[in-house]
Amino acid sequence: MTAAVWSKVDEYIELKLVKQDRANSQALRANAEAGLRPIDVSPAQGKFLNLLVRMSGAKRVLEIGTLGAYSTIWMAKALPADGAVVTLEYDPHHAEVARQNIKRAGLSDRITVRVGAAAETLPLLAAENPEPFDLVFIDADKPSNTVYLDWAIKLGRPGTVIVLDNVVRDGQLVNAASSDPNVLGSRGAFDLIAANSRLSATALQTVGAKGYDGFAIAILD
Ligand code: SAH
Ligand code: DHB
Ligand code: MG
């Protein structure tokens, strides 16, 4: 099977099942116009995150890595009216595009974008003693995955769902000799999860419009 087939199947999934609405497609268009790299989750994956929020009954979502808020909007739309997403973004330009997309989607009251390196904004957030987060989506700089997992655990509660994007990396995940910092980020995350008895986890390999990759998913006991 080739990438062309994966993309065609993703299109079919999107057309039949995903039912992306205006807010989602407008955000992708605005991202492209603003020159953001198209590294958002795919529509099928965005819908998957949306369903995960609903299935877990999450009310408070933490996202690390906003880009143009495409994934953020998918998750926020799954929340009840009193739900909230806090999303952390390093790049002020990305954050600005994200805020515009969020505003256009009518979700400004439910989503807060915090600008700065997440390794710096996470301790600031924690110092505010927030209510625990019910779901954490980690999708920023991959070498910091273990740092972000530690914060997800600290800011979570028993039952918190943690999702990590881009862990399979064209199969490089199993290349123990790799010196790619992103691959080391995936492997480090797996080591941390494996060593933490509070985390029950698996990972799912994915193919589609974004190539061959995968998510890790864990629940905090
Ligand atoms: N979750 C988004 C995609 C995020 S892309 C979606 O699916 O729509 C990764 C984002 O992480 C980029 O916008 C990048 O600027 C941001 N990022 C990179 N390093 C970061 C850091 N140290 N702290 C916070 N965000 C960071
Ligand atoms: C990249 C980052 C992502 O989060 C992603 O889903 C795809 C690609 C990247 O930095 O290249
Ligand atoms: Mg990603």
Coordinates of C-alpha atoms in Angstrom, one line a residue, residues 16 97 175-176 186:
K16 CA -18.4 9.9 5.2
V97 CA -3.2 32.9 14.2
N175 CA 15.6 2.3 15.7
A176 CA 17.5 2.0 18.9
S186 CA 9.5 9.1 21.4

